[in-house]
CSV table of C-alpha atoms in Angstrom, one decimal:
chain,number,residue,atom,x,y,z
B,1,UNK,CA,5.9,12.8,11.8
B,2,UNK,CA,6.9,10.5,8.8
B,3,UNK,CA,5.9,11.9,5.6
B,4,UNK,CA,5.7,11.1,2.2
B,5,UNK,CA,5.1,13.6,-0.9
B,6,UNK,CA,4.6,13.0,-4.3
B,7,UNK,CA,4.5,15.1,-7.4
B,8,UNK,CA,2.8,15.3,-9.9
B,9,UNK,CA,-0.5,14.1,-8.3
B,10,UNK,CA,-1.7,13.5,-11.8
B,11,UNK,CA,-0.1,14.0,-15.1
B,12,UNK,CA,-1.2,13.4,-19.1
B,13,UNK,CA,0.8,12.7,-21.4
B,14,UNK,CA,0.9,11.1,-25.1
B,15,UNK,CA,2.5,7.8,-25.9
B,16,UNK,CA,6.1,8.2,-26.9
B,17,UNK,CA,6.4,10.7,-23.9
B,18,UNK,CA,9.3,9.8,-21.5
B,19,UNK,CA,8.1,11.1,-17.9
B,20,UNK,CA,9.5,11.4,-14.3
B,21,UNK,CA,7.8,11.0,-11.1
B,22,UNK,CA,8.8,12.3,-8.0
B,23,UNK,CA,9.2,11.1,-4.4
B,24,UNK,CA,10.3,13.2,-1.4
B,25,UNK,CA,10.5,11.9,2.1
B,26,UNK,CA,10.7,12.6,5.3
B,27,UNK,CA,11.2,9.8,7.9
B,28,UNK,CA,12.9,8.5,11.4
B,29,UNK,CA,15.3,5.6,10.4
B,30,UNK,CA,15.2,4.8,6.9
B,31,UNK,CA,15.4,1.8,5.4
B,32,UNK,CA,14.0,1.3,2.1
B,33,UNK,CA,11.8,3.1,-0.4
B,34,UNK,CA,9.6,1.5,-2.5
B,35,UNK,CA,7.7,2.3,-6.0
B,36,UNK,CA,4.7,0.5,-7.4
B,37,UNK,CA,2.4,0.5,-9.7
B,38,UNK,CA,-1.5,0.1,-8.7
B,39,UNK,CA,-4.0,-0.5,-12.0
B,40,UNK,CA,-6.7,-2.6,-11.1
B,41,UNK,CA,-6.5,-4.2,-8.1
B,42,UNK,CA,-3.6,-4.4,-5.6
B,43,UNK,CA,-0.2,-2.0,-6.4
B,44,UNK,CA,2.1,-4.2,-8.3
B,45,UNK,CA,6.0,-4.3,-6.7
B,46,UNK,CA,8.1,-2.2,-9.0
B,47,UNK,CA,11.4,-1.0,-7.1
B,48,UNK,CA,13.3,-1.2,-3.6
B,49,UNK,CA,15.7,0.9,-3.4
B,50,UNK,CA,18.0,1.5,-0.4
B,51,UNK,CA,21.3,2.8,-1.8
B,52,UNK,CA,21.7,5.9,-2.9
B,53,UNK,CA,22.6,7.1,-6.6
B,54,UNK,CA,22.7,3.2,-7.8
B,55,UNK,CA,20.1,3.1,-10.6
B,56,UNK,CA,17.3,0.3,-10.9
B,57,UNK,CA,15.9,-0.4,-14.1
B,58,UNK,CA,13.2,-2.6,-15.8
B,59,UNK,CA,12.6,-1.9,-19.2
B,60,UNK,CA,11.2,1.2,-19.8
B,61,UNK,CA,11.0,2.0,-16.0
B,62,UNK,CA,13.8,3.0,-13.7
B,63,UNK,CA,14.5,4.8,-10.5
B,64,UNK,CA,16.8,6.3,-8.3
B,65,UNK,CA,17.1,7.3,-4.9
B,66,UNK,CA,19.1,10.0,-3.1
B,67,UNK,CA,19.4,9.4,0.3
B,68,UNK,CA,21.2,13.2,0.8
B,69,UNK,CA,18.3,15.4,-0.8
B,70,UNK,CA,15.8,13.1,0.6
B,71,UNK,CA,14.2,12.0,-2.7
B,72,UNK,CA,13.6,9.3,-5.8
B,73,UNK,CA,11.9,9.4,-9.2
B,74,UNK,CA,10.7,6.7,-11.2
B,75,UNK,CA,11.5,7.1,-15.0
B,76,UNK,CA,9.2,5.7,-17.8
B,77,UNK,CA,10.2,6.0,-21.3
B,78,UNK,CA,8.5,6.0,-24.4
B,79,UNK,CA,5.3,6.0,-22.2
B,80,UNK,CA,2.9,3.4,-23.7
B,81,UNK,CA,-1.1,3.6,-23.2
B,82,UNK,CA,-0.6,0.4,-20.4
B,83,UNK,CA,1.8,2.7,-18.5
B,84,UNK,CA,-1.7,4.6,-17.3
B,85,UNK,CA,-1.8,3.7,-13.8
B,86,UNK,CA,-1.2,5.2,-10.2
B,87,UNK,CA,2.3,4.8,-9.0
B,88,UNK,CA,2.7,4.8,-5.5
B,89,UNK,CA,5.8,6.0,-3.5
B,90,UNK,CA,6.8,4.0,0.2
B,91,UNK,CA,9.5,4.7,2.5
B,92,UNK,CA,10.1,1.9,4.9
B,93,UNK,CA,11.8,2.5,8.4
B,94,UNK,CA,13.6,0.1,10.6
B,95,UNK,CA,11.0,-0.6,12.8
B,96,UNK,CA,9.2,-2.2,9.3
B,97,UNK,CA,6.6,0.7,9.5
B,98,UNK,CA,5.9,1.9,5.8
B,99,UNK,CA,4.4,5.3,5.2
B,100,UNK,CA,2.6,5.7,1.4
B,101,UNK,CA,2.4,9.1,-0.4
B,102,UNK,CA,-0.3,10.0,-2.3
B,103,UNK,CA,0.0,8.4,-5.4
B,104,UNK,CA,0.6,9.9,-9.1
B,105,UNK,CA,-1.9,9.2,-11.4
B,106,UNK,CA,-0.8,8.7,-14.7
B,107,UNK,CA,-2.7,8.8,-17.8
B,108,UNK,CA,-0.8,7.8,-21.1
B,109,UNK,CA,-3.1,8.9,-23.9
B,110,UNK,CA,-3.0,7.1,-27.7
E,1,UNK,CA,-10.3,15.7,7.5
E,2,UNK,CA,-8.7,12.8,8.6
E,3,UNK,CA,-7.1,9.7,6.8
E,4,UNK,CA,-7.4,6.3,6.5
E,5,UNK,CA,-6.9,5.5,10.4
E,6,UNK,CA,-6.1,1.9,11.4
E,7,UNK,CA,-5.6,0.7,15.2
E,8,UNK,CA,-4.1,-0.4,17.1
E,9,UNK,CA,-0.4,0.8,15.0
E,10,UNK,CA,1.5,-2.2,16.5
E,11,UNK,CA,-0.1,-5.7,17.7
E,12,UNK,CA,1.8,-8.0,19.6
E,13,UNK,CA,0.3,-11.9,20.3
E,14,UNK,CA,1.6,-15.6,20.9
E,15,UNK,CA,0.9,-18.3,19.1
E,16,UNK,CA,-2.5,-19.5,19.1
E,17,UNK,CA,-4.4,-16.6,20.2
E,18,UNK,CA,-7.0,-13.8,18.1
E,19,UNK,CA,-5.8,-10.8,16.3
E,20,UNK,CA,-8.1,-8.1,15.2
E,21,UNK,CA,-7.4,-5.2,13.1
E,22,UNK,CA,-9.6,-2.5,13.1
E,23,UNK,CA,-9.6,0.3,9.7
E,24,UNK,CA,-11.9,3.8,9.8
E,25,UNK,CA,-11.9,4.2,6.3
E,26,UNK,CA,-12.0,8.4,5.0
E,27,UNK,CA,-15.1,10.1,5.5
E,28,UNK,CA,-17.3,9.6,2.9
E,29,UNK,CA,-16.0,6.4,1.7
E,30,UNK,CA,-17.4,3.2,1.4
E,31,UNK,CA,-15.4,0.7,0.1
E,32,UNK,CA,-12.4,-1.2,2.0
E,33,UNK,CA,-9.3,-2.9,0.8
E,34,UNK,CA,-7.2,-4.7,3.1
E,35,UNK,CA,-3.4,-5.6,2.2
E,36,UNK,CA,-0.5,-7.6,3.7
E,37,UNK,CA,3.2,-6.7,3.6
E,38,UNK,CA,5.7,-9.5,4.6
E,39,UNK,CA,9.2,-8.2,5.1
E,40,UNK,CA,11.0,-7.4,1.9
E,41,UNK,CA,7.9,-8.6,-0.2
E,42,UNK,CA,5.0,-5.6,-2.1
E,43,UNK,CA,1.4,-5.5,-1.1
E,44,UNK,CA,-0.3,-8.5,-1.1
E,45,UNK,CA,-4.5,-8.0,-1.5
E,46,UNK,CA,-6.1,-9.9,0.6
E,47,UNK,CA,-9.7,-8.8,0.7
E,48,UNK,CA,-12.6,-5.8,-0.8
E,49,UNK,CA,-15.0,-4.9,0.8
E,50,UNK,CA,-18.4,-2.5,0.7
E,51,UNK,CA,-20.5,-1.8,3.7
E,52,UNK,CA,-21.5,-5.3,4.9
E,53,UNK,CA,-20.9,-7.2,1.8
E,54,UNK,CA,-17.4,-8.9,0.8
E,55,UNK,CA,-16.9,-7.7,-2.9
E,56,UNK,CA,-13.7,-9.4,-3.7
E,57,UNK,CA,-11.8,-12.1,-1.0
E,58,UNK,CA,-9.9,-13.9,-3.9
E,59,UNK,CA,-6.6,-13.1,-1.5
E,60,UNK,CA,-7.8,-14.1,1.8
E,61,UNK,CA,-6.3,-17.6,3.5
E,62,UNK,CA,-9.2,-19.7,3.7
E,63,UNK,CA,-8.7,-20.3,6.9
E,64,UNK,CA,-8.1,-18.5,10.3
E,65,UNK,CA,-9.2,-15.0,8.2
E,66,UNK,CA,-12.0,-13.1,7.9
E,67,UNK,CA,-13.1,-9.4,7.6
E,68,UNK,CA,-16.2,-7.8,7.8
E,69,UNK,CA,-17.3,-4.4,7.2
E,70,UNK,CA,-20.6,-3.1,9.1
E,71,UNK,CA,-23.3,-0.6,8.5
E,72,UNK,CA,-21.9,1.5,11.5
E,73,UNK,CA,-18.0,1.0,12.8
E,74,UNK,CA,-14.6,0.6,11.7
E,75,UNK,CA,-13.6,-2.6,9.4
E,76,UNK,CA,-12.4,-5.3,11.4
E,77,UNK,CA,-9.6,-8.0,9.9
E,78,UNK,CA,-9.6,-10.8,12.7
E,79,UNK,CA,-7.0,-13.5,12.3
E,80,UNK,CA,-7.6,-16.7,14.7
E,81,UNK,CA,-4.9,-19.1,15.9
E,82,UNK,CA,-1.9,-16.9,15.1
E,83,UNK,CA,1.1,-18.1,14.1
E,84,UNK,CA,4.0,-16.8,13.1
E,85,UNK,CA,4.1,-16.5,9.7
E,86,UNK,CA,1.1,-14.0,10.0
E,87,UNK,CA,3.9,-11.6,11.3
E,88,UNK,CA,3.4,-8.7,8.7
E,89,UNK,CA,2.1,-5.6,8.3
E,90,UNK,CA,-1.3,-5.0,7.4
E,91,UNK,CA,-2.6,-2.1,5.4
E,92,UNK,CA,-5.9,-0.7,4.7
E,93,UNK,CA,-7.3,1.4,2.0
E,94,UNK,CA,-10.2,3.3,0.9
E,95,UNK,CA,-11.8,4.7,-1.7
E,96,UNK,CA,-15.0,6.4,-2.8
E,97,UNK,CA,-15.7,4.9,-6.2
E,98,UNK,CA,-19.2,4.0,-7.3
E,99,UNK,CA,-17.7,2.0,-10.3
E,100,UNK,CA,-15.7,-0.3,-7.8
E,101,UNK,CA,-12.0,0.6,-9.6
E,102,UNK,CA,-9.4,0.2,-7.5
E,103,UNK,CA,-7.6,3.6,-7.9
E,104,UNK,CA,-7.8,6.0,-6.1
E,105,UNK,CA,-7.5,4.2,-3.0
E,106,UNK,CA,-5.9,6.3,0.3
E,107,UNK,CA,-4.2,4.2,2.0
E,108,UNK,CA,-3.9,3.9,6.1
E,109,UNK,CA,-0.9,3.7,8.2
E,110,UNK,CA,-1.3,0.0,8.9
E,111,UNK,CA,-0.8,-2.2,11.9
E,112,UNK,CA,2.1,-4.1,12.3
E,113,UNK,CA,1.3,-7.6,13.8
E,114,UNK,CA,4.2,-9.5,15.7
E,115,UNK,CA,3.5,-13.3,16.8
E,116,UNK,CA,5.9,-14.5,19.2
């Protein structure tokens, strides 16, 4: 069965913190995985990422994917308080079926 | 305890005809989200619901969409007329909050719908 892990399920830091969340998968046909960011009301598209060990990077956020080890993080540096969100983690198949993890809830305190 | 369970997984209609998209939301929660994915594209919201009342519907199509969430049974996205752009996948979420925030939201393992 397709799976999806994430860790940490929640984490605290301070601002000025750089942190790394982690993605592990396991799933039939990959094709793509996926990081966003959820606040308030719908996730918010961060990352696609379908090649492994090519970098992606928006500001303070990047990622990475390994496609040998079966994992990603998503990198946020200098962590600022509007960083406190949940960031989710999806692997996309062929077949266009996406599987979510959990969700890491972040919380970037002043 | 079982997740976020949507049905049917995969949905396959022509042009024209009714699609409905049934979502059991966790036990214990109340409130509903439903989401589109096109190909390529992130989560689009499309709708929030509590038990039958429509909190939020700011990303529904006006037409040809509606959802509704009863006292007793799954939520239920029906789409009328189908056409081909409505090929996507459609996710559901729910959550338990009494506050109405959108975290914390589990998330099902959506439907994909296919118009021909």
């Amino acid at each position: 069965e397709d799976k999806v892990v994430q860790s940490p399920l929640s984490l605290v830091v301070h601002e000025g913190d750089t942190v790394t969340l982690n993605c592990s998968y396991e799933v039939t046909n990959f094709r793509s995985l996926l990081w966003y960011k959820q606040e308030k009301k719908a996730p918010t598209f961060l990352f696609m990422l379908t090649s492994s060990g090519i970098e992606k990077k928006s500001g303070r956020l990047s990622s990475i994917l390994d496609k040998k080890e079966l994992f990603s993080i998503l990198n946020i540096t200098a962590t600022q308080t509007g960083d406190s969100a949940v960031y989710l983690c999806a692997v996309a198949n062929y077949g266009q079926n996406f599987v979510f993890g959990p969700g890491t809830r972040l919380s970037v305190l002043p | 305890n079982a997740g976020v369970m949507q049905n049917p997984r995969h949905l396959v209609r022509r042009r024209g005809q009714e699609a409905r998209l049934r979502c059991s939301p966790m036990k214990g929660h109340s409130h509903v989200y439903w989401y589109r994915q096109l190909p390529e594209e992130g989560l689009k919201f499309m709708v929030y619901l509590q038990k039958e009342n429509i909190i939020d519907e700011s990303g529904m199509p006006k037409e040809r969409f509606s959802a509704e969430f009863p006292k007793e049974g799954p939520s239920i996205l029906r789409i009328q007329q189908v056409v081909r752009g409505d090929s996507a996948a459609y996710f559901c979420a729910s959550s338990s909050s009494l506050t109405g925030s959108y975290n914390e939201q589990f998330f099902g393992p959506g439907t994909r719908l296919t118009v021909l």
